XYZ file of C-alpha atoms in Angstrom:
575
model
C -11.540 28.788 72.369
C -12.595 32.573 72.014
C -15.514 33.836 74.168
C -17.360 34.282 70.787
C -17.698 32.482 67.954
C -18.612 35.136 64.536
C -20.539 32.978 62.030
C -22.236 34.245 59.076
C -24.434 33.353 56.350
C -24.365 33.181 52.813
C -27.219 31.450 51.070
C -31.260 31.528 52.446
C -32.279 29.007 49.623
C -31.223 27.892 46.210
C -30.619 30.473 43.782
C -29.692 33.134 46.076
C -27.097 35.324 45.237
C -24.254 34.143 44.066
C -21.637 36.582 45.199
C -22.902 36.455 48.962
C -20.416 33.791 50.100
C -17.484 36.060 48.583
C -18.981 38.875 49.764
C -19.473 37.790 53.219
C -15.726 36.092 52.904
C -14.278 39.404 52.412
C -16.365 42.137 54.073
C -14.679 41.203 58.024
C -13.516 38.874 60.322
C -15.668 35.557 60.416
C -14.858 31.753 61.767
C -17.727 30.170 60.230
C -19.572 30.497 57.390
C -22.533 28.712 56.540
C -25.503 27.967 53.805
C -29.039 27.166 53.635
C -30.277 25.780 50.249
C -32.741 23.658 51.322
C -37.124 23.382 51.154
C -39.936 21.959 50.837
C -39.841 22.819 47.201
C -36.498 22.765 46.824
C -36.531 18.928 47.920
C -38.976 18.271 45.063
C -36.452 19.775 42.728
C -33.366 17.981 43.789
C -35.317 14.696 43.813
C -36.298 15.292 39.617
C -33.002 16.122 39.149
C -31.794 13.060 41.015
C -34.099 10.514 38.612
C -32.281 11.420 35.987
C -29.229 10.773 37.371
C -28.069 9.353 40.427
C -25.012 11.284 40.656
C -26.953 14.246 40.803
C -29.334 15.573 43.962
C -27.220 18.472 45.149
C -27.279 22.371 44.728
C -24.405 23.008 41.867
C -24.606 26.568 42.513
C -22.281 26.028 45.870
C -19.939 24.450 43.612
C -20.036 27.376 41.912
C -19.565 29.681 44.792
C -16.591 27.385 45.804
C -14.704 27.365 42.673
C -14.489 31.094 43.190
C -14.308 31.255 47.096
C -12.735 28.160 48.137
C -8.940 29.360 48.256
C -10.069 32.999 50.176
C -12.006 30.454 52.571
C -8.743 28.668 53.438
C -6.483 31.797 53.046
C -8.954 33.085 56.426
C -9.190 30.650 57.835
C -13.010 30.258 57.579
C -14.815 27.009 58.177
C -18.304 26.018 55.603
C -21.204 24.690 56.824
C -24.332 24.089 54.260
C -26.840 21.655 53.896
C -26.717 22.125 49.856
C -25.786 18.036 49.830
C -29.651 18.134 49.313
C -30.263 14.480 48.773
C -26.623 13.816 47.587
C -24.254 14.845 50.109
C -21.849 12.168 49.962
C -21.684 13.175 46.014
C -21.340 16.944 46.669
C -18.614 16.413 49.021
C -16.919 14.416 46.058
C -17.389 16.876 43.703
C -15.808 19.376 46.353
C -12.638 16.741 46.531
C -12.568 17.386 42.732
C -12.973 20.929 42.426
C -10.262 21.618 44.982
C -7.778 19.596 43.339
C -8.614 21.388 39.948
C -7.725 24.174 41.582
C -4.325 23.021 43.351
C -5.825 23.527 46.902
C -5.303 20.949 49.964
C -9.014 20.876 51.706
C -10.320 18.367 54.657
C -14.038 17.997 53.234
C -16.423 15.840 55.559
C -20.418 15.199 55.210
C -23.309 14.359 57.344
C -26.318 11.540 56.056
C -28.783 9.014 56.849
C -31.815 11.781 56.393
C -32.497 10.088 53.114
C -35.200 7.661 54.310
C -36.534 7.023 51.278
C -35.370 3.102 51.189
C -37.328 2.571 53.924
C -40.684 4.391 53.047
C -42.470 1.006 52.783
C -41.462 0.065 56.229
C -41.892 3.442 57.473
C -45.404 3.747 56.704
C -45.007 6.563 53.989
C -45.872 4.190 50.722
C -43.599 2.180 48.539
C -40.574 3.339 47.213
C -40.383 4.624 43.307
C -39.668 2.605 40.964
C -36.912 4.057 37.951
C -39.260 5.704 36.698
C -41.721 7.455 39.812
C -45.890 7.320 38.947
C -48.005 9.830 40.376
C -48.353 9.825 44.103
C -45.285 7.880 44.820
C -42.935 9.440 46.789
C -39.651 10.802 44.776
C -38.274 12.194 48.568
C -38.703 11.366 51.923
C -36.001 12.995 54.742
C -35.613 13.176 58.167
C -34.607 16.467 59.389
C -31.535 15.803 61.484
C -29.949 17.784 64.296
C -26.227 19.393 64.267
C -23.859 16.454 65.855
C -23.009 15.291 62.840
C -21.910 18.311 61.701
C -20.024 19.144 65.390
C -18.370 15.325 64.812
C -16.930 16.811 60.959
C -15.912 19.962 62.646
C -14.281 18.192 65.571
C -12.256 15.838 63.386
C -11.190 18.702 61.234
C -13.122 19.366 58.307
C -12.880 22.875 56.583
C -16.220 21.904 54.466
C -18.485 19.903 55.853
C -21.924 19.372 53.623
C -25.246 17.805 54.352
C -28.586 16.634 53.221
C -31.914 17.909 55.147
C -30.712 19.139 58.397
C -32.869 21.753 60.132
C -32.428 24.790 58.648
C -30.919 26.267 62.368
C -28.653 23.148 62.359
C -25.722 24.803 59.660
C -25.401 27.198 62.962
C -25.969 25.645 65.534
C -23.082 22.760 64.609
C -20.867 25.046 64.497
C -21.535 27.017 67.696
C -21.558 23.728 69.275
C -18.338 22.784 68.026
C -16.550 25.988 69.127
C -17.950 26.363 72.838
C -18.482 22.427 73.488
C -21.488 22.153 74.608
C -22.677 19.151 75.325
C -26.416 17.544 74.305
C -28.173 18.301 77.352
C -27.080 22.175 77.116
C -30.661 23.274 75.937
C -30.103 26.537 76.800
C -27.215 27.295 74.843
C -28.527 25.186 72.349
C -31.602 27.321 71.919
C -30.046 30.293 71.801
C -28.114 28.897 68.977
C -31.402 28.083 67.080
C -32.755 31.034 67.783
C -29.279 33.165 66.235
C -29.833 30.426 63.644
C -33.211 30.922 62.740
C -32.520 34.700 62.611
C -29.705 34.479 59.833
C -30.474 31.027 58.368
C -32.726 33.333 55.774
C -29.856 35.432 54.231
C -30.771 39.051 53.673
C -34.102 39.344 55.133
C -32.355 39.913 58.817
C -31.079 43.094 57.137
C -34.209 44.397 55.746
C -35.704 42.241 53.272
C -38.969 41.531 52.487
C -39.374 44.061 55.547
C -42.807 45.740 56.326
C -41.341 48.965 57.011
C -38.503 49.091 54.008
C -39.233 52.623 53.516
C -37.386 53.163 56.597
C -34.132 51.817 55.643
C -31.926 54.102 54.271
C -29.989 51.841 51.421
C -31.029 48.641 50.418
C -30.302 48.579 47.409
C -27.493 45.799 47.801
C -28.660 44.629 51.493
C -25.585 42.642 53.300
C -26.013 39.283 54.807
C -26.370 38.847 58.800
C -23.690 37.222 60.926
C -24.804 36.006 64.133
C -21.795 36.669 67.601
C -22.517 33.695 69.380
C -21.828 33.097 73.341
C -20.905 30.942 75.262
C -23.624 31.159 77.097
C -25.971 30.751 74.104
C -26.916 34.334 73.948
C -25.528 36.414 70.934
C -25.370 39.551 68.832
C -27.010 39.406 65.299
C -24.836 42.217 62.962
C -23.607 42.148 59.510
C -20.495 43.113 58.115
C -19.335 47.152 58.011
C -20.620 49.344 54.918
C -22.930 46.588 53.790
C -26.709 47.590 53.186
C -29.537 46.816 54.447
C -30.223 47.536 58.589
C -29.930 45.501 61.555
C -32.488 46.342 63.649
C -34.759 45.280 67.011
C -37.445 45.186 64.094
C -36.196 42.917 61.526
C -34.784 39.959 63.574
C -37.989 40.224 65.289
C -39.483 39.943 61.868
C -37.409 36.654 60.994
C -38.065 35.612 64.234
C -41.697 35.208 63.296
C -41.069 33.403 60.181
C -42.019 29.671 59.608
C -42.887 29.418 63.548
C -45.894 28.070 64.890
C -46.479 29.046 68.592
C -43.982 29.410 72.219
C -42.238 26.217 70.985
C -40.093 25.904 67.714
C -38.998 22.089 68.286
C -35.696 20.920 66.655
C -33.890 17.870 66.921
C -31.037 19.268 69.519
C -33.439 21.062 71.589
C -37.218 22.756 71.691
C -36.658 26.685 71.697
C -38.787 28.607 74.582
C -39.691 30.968 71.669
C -41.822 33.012 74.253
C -38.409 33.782 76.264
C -36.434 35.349 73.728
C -35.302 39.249 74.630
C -34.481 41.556 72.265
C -32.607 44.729 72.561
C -30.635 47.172 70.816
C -26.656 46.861 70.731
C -25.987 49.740 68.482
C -25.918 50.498 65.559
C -26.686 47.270 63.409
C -26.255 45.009 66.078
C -29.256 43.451 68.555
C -28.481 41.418 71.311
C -30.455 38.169 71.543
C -30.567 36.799 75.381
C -33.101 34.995 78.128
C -33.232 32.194 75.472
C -34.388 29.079 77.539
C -34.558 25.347 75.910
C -36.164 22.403 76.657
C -35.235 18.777 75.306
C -36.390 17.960 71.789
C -38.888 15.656 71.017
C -38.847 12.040 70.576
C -39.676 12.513 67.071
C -37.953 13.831 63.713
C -39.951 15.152 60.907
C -40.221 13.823 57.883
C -40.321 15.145 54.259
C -42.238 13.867 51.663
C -42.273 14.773 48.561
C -44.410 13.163 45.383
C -45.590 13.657 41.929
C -49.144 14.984 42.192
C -50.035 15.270 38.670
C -50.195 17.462 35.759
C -51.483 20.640 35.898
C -52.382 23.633 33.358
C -53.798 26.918 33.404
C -54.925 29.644 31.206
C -55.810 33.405 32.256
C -57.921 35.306 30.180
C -58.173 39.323 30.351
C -61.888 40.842 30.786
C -61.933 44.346 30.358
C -64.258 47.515 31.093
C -68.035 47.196 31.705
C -69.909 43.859 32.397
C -66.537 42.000 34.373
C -68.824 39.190 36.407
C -71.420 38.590 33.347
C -68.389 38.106 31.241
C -66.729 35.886 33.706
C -69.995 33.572 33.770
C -70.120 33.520 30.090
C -66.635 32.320 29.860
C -66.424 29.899 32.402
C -69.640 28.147 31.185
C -68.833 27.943 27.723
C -65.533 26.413 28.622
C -67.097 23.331 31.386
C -69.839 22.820 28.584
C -66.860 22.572 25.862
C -64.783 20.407 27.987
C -65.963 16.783 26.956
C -63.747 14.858 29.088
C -63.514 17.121 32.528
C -60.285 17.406 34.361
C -59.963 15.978 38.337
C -60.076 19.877 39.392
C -60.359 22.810 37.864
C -60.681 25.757 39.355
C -61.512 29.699 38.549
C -60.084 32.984 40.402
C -61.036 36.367 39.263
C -59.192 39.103 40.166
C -60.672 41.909 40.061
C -57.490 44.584 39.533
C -59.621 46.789 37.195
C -60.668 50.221 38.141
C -63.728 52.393 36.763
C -63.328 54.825 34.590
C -59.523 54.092 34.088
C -57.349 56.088 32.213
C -55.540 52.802 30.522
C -56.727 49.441 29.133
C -54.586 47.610 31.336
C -56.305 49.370 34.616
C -59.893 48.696 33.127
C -58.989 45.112 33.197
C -59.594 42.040 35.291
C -58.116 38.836 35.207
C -59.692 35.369 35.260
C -57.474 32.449 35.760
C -58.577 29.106 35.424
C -55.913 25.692 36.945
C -57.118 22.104 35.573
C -55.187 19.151 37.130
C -55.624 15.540 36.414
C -53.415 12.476 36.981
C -53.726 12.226 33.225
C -52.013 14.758 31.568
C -54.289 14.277 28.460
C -56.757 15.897 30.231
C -54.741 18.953 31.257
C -53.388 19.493 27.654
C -53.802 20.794 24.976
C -57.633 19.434 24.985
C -57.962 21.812 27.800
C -55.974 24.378 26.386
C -57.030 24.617 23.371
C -60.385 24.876 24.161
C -60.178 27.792 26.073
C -58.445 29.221 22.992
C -61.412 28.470 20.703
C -64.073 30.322 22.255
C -61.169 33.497 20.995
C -64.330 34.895 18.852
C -67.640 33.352 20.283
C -67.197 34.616 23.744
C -66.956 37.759 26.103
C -66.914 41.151 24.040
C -63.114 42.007 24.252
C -61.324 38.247 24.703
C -58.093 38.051 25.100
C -55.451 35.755 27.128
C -52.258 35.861 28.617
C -51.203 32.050 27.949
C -50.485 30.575 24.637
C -52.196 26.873 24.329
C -49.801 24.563 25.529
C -49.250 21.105 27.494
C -49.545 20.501 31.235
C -46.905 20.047 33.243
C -45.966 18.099 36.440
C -46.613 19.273 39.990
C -45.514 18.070 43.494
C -47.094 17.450 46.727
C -45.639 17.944 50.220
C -46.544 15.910 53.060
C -45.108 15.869 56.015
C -44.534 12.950 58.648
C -42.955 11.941 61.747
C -40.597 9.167 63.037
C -38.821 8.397 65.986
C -35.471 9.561 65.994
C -34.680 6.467 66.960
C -35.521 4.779 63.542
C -33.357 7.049 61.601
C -29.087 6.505 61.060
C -28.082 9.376 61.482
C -24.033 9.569 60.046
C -21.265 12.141 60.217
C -18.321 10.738 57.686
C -14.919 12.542 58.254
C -12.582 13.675 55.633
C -10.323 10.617 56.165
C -13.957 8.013 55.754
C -14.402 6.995 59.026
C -17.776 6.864 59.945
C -19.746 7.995 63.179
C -22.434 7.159 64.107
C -24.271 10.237 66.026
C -27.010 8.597 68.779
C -30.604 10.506 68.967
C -31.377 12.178 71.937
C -31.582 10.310 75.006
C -33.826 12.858 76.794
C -36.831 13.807 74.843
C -39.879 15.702 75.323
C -43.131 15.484 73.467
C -44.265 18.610 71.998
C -47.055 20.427 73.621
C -48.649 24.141 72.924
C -47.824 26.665 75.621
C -50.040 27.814 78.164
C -51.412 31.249 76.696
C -50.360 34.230 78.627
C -52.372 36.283 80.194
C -53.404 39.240 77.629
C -52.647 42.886 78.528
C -54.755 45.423 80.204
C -56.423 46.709 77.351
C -55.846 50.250 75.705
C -58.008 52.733 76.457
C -60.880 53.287 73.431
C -61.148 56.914 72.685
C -61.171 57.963 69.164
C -60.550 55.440 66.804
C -59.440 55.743 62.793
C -60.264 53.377 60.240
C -56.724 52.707 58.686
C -54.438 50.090 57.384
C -53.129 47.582 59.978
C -49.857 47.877 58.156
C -49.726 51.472 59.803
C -49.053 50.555 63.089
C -47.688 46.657 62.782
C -45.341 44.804 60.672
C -45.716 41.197 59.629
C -44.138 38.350 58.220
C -45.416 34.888 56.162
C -44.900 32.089 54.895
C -45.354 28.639 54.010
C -45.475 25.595 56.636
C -46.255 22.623 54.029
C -49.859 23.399 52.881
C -50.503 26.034 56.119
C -48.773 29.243 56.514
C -48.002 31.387 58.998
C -48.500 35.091 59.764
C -46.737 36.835 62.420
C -47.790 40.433 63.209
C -46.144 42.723 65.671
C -45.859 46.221 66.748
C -43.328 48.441 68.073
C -44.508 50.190 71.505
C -46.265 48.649 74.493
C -49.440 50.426 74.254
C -49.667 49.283 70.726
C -49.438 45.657 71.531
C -52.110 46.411 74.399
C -54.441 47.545 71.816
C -53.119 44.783 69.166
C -53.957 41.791 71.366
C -57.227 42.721 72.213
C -58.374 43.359 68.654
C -56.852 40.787 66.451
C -58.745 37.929 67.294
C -59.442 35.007 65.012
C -62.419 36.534 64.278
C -61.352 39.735 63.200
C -57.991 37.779 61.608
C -61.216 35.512 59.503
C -62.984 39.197 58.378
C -59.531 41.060 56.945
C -59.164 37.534 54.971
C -62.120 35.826 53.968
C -59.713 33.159 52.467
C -59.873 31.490 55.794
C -63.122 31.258 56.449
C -63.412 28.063 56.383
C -60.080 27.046 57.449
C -59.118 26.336 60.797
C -56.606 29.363 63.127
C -54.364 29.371 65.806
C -53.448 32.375 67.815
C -50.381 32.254 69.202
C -49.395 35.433 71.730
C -45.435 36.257 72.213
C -45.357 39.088 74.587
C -41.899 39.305 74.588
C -41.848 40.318 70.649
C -45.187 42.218 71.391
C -46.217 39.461 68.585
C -49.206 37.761 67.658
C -48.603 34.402 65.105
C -51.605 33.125 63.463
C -51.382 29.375 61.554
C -53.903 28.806 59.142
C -54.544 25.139 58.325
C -54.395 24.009 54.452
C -54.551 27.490 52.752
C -51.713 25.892 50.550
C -53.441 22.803 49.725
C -50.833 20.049 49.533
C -47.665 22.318 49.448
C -46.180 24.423 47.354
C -45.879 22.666 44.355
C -49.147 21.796 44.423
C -49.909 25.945 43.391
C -53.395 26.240 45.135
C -53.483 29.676 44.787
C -51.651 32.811 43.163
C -48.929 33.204 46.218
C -48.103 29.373 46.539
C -45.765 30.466 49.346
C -47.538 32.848 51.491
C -44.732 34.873 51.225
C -47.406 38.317 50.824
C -50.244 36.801 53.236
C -49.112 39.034 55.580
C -48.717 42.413 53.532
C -52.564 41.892 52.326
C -53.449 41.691 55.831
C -51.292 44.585 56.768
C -53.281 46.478 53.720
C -56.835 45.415 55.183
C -58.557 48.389 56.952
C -59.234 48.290 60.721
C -60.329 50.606 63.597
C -57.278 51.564 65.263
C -57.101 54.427 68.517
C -56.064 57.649 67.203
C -53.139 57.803 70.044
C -51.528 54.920 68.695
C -51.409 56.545 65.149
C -47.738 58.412 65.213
C-alpha cells in the first residue's frame, strides 16, 4: 500500500453539479473518489419518491454521472464510494449492473444496507410502519446512520463501486481510508483523523471557498474545484484540490467546514468519537493545509436514527405593503384575514419583513413584505379557502395591496425527528459484487457521549478604544441545520482576536445580535485550537427542514446575519 491514500469528492448533496465527478476524474491523480447525496431533507424526498414505486429510493443523478464517467473511472483506475443508494441501495447498485453493461464495460459493483429500519419502527419505539399509502405523522423513513466497515468489506473483496443507504456523511471517506491503510476498529486515532478529512470534503466545494465569509478574498471562484483529502497512515492528512481548479484552499475555509453541522469537542460517529478540540491546522502551501493532532475516542453505544414523516399541508401567501403606514397596514391585513377565515387553520403564522427604506428612490425599496404560513392536517383548510381569502380582501384592504402568490392549494410538508438505538439492534450488511453477504458486527468498545470539559478562556484583550462595527469584520462563520436546531460556528484569524472574541460573545450577547433566540435555549462551545466559538440553538427550525418554520429553513445564512449585527470591537484588532 502507498504511504497516502488521494481521495476526492464529487457530490455535497443531491443536485450538485453534475460535471464534478468528471471533473474531479480528470483534473489529477486520485485512488478514490467518493459522493455525498444524502439529508435530512433529502431522506424525505427519496422516501416520496419510493411510495410511488418501490424500485425507486435512490439519487438518479449518480446514474447520470456514471453513464458519462464510469469507463474514465475504470480507465484510472479510480475506486467510487457514495451513499446515493439513499433508501434503495441494493436497487442502485442494480441499476449500476445495467448501465455498465449498456455501455460494454466489465465493473465489480458491491453495496452496504440494513440502515433502513423502517420495518421495525413499531418495535423500535418510533410508531407504526406506513401503510401503502402513508397518513400524516406516520413515518415514510426511519435510518440508522451506519459506520464505514461495510464499505471497507466491498472494497476489500474488490468492488470498483460500492453504494449505500444513510451512512454518516464522513463514512464515504473514511471506508476507504480504512481499506487502503488497514486499520483496524480500535484505531480511533486514525479513524478520527479520517472523519475529520471527511467532514472537511464530504461538503463538495465549500472547502474551496464556498459559501465562505471572506469570498471577497479569493481570487477566482467563479468555477470553484472540489477538495481531495491526502490521507496518512497515521490518520493525519493534507486537504488540496486538483491544479488550476478555482476556488482556494486555505487554513480559513477547512476551518470553516470544520465548524459546520458540529455541536461541541465531540463529533460522535459510529467508527469512532472525533476529539474535535485536538484538531491542528496549518498551512502546507499553496492550496494545501495539513490536518494533524487528531485524537479519537470509541464511538458510542448508540446509532442515530432518522425519521422522517408527513407533517401536513401547508400554504402561504406574501403580500407587498408599500411606503408610509407599513405596521398599521400590516394590522389591518392580518385582522381582516383571521376574522375572514371561518374555519381557522392548526397554525398560521405572520412575518413582516421590513426591507423597505424611507424616502426610496424605487417602489420595490419602499416596500415591505408580509408573509403569512397556514398548516393543518387537513389540507382543506390550507387551500384554496385560505388562499383565496387572502386574495379577496385585493380591494377592501391596505391602500396599495398587492401579493406575490397566486391563490393556490397547499401542499405537503415533512417533519424530522431524530432518535437513537443501540447499534446493537441494527443489521448492519456489506453485500459483495459476487452476493455474498457480511455481516459487519457494531462496535465492541463503546463510549457514551458526554460534553467536554470547557477550557479555560484566554487572558482577555486589553480594552482601549473600541468601534462599533460588524462582527463579520473581524470573524468568519458558518451554519446550518442540525434537525430543527442549527449551529453557528464563528472564528477569527489571529490570537489576540480570539482573546477578545471569547470574552465578548457570550450567550448573552449571542441572544442580543439575534433576538430570534430569545427564548430558545444556547450552547457555547469553545475550540481553542480553531480560535472558534460554536453556538447550538435548540428548535429555531421547528421540526426540521421540511417543516419551513421560518424564511432560511436551513440556517444556511444564520451566521452571515450575525456576522452583519453591530458590536463593540477594540480598535487594534480592526486591520
Amino acid at each position: 500500500m502507498t504511504p497516502v491514500v488521494r481521495i476526492g469528492n464529487c457530490s455535497g448533496f443531491y443536485g450538485d453539479r453534475l460535471a464534478a465527478m468528471r471533473e474531479m476524474l480528470t483534473g489529477g491523480d486520485l485512488d478514490y473518489l467518493t459522493g455525498d447525496y444524502l439529508a435530512e431533507l433529502t431522506m424525505l424526498i427519496l422516501a416520496r419518491d419510493r411510495a410511488k414505486s418501490p424500485d425507486r429510493g435512490y439519487a438518479k443523478t449518480f446514474l447520470t454521472q456514471l453513464e458519462d464517467c464510469l469507463g474514465t473511472a475504470l480507465d484510472r483506475k479510480v475506486r467510487i464510494v457514495a451513499n446515493a443508494g439513499g433508501l434503495n441501495p441494493a436497487g442502485l447498485a442494480q441499476a449500476v449492473r445495467t448501465l455498465a453493461e449498456r455501455l460494454g464495460l466489465s465493473v465489480q459493483v458491491a453495496h452496504v444496507e440494513g440502515d433502513d429500519v423502517l420495518p421495525r419502527a413499531g418495535e423500535l419505539g418510533f410508531g407504526a410502519a406506513p401503510a401503502a399509502t402513508s397518513s400524516v405523522g406516520t413515518p415514510l423513513a426511519a435510518n440508522a446512520y451506519l459506520g464505514a466497515w461495510g464499505i471497507v468489506d466491498c472494497l476489500n473483496s474488490g468492488a470498483d463501486v460500492v453504494v449505500t443507504g444513510r451512512v454518516t456523511d464522513a463514512s464515504v471517506i473514511v471506508g476507504p481510508a480504512a481499506a487502503h491503510h488497514g486499520w483496524a476498529r480500535t484505531d480511533y486515532d486514525q479513524l478520527a483523523g479520517a472523519i475529520a478529512a471527511g467532514h472537511v470534503i464530504e461538503c463538495g466545494a465549500q472547502a474551496a471557498g464556498g459559501n465562505y465569509s471572506f469570498f471577497t478574498e479569493i481570487a477566482d471562484l467563479t468555477h470553484p474545484g472540489f477538495p481531495l483529502a491526502e490521507i496518512h497512515a497515521d490518520g493525519s492528512s493534507v486537504i488540496t484540490k486538483h491544479p488550476g481548479t478555482g476556488g482556494a484552499v486555505t487554513v480559513d475555509t477547512v476551518t470553516a467546514q470544520l465548524l459546520y453541522e458540529i455541536t461541541g469537542g465531540r463529533y460522535a460517529n459510529p467508527d469512532a468519537t472525533l476529539r474535535v478540540d485536538s484538531i491542528e491546522l496549518s498551512d502546507d502551501g499553496p492550496d494545501r493545509v495539513r490536518i494533524a493532532g487528531v485524537t479519537g475516542e470509541a464511538p458510542p453505544p448508540t446509532l442515530k436514527v432518522s425519521l422522517n414523516s408527513i407533517g401536513g399541508f401547508r400554504n402561504e401567501m406574501t403580500l407587498v405593503l408599500t411606503g408610509l403606514d407599513i405596521e398599521a397596514k400590516a394590522a389591518l391585513v392580518r385582522k381582516q384575514l383571521e376574522n375572514t377565515l371561518t374555519v381557522k387553520p392548526a397554525e398560521m403564522q405572520w412575518t413582516l419583513a421590513r426591507t423597505d427604506h424611507a424616502d426610496a428612490d424605487t417602489e420595490e425599496a419602499a416596500s415591505a413584505l408580509l408573509r403569512c404560513v397556514v398548516r393543518d392536517p387537513d389540507p382543506a383548510n390550507v387551500g384554496r379557502r385560505f388562499s383565496s381569502a387572502a386574495v379577496e380582501l385585493a380591494l377592501a384592504s391596505y391602500p396599495g395591496f398587492t401579493s406575490t402568490t397566486p391563490p393556490g392549494d397547499g401542499t405537503v410538508y415533512g417533519l424530522f425527528e431524530p432518535a437513537f438505538v443501540s447499534a446493537t439492534e441494527v443489521a448492519h450488511v456489506a453485500v459483495r459484487a459476487d452476493g455474498v453477504r457480511t455481516k459487519i458486527a457494531p462496535a465492541t468498545e463503546t463510549q457514551e457521549l458526554a460534553d467536554v470539559s470547557s477550557p479555560a478562556l484566554p487572558e482577555p484583550f486589553p480594552i482601549g478604544s473600541m468601534r462599533r462595527l460588524p462582527l463579520g469584520t473581524i470573524a468568519g462563520a458558518r451554519s446550518g441545520d442540525k434537525g430543527g436546531s442549527a449551529n453557528v460556528g464563528v472564528w477569527v484569524r489571529t490570537d489576540e482576536q480570539w482573546r477578545w472574541l471569547a470574552h465578548a460573545l457570550t450567550v448573552e450577547t449571542l441572544r442580543e445580535l439575534l433576538p430570534e433566540t430569545a427564548d430558545l435555549g444556547v450552547t457555547r462551545h469553545l475550540l481553542p485550537n480553531l480560535r472558534a466559538l460554536n453556538f447550538v440553538i435548540e428548535g429555531i427550525l421547528g421540526q426540521g427542514v421540511a417543516y419551513q418554520a421560518r424564511f432560511d429553513p436551513q440556517a444556511k445564512g444564520l451566521g452571515e446575519w450575525l456576522r452583519s449585527r453591530h458590536i463593540d470591537i477594540p480598535e487594534e484588532l480592526v486591520s
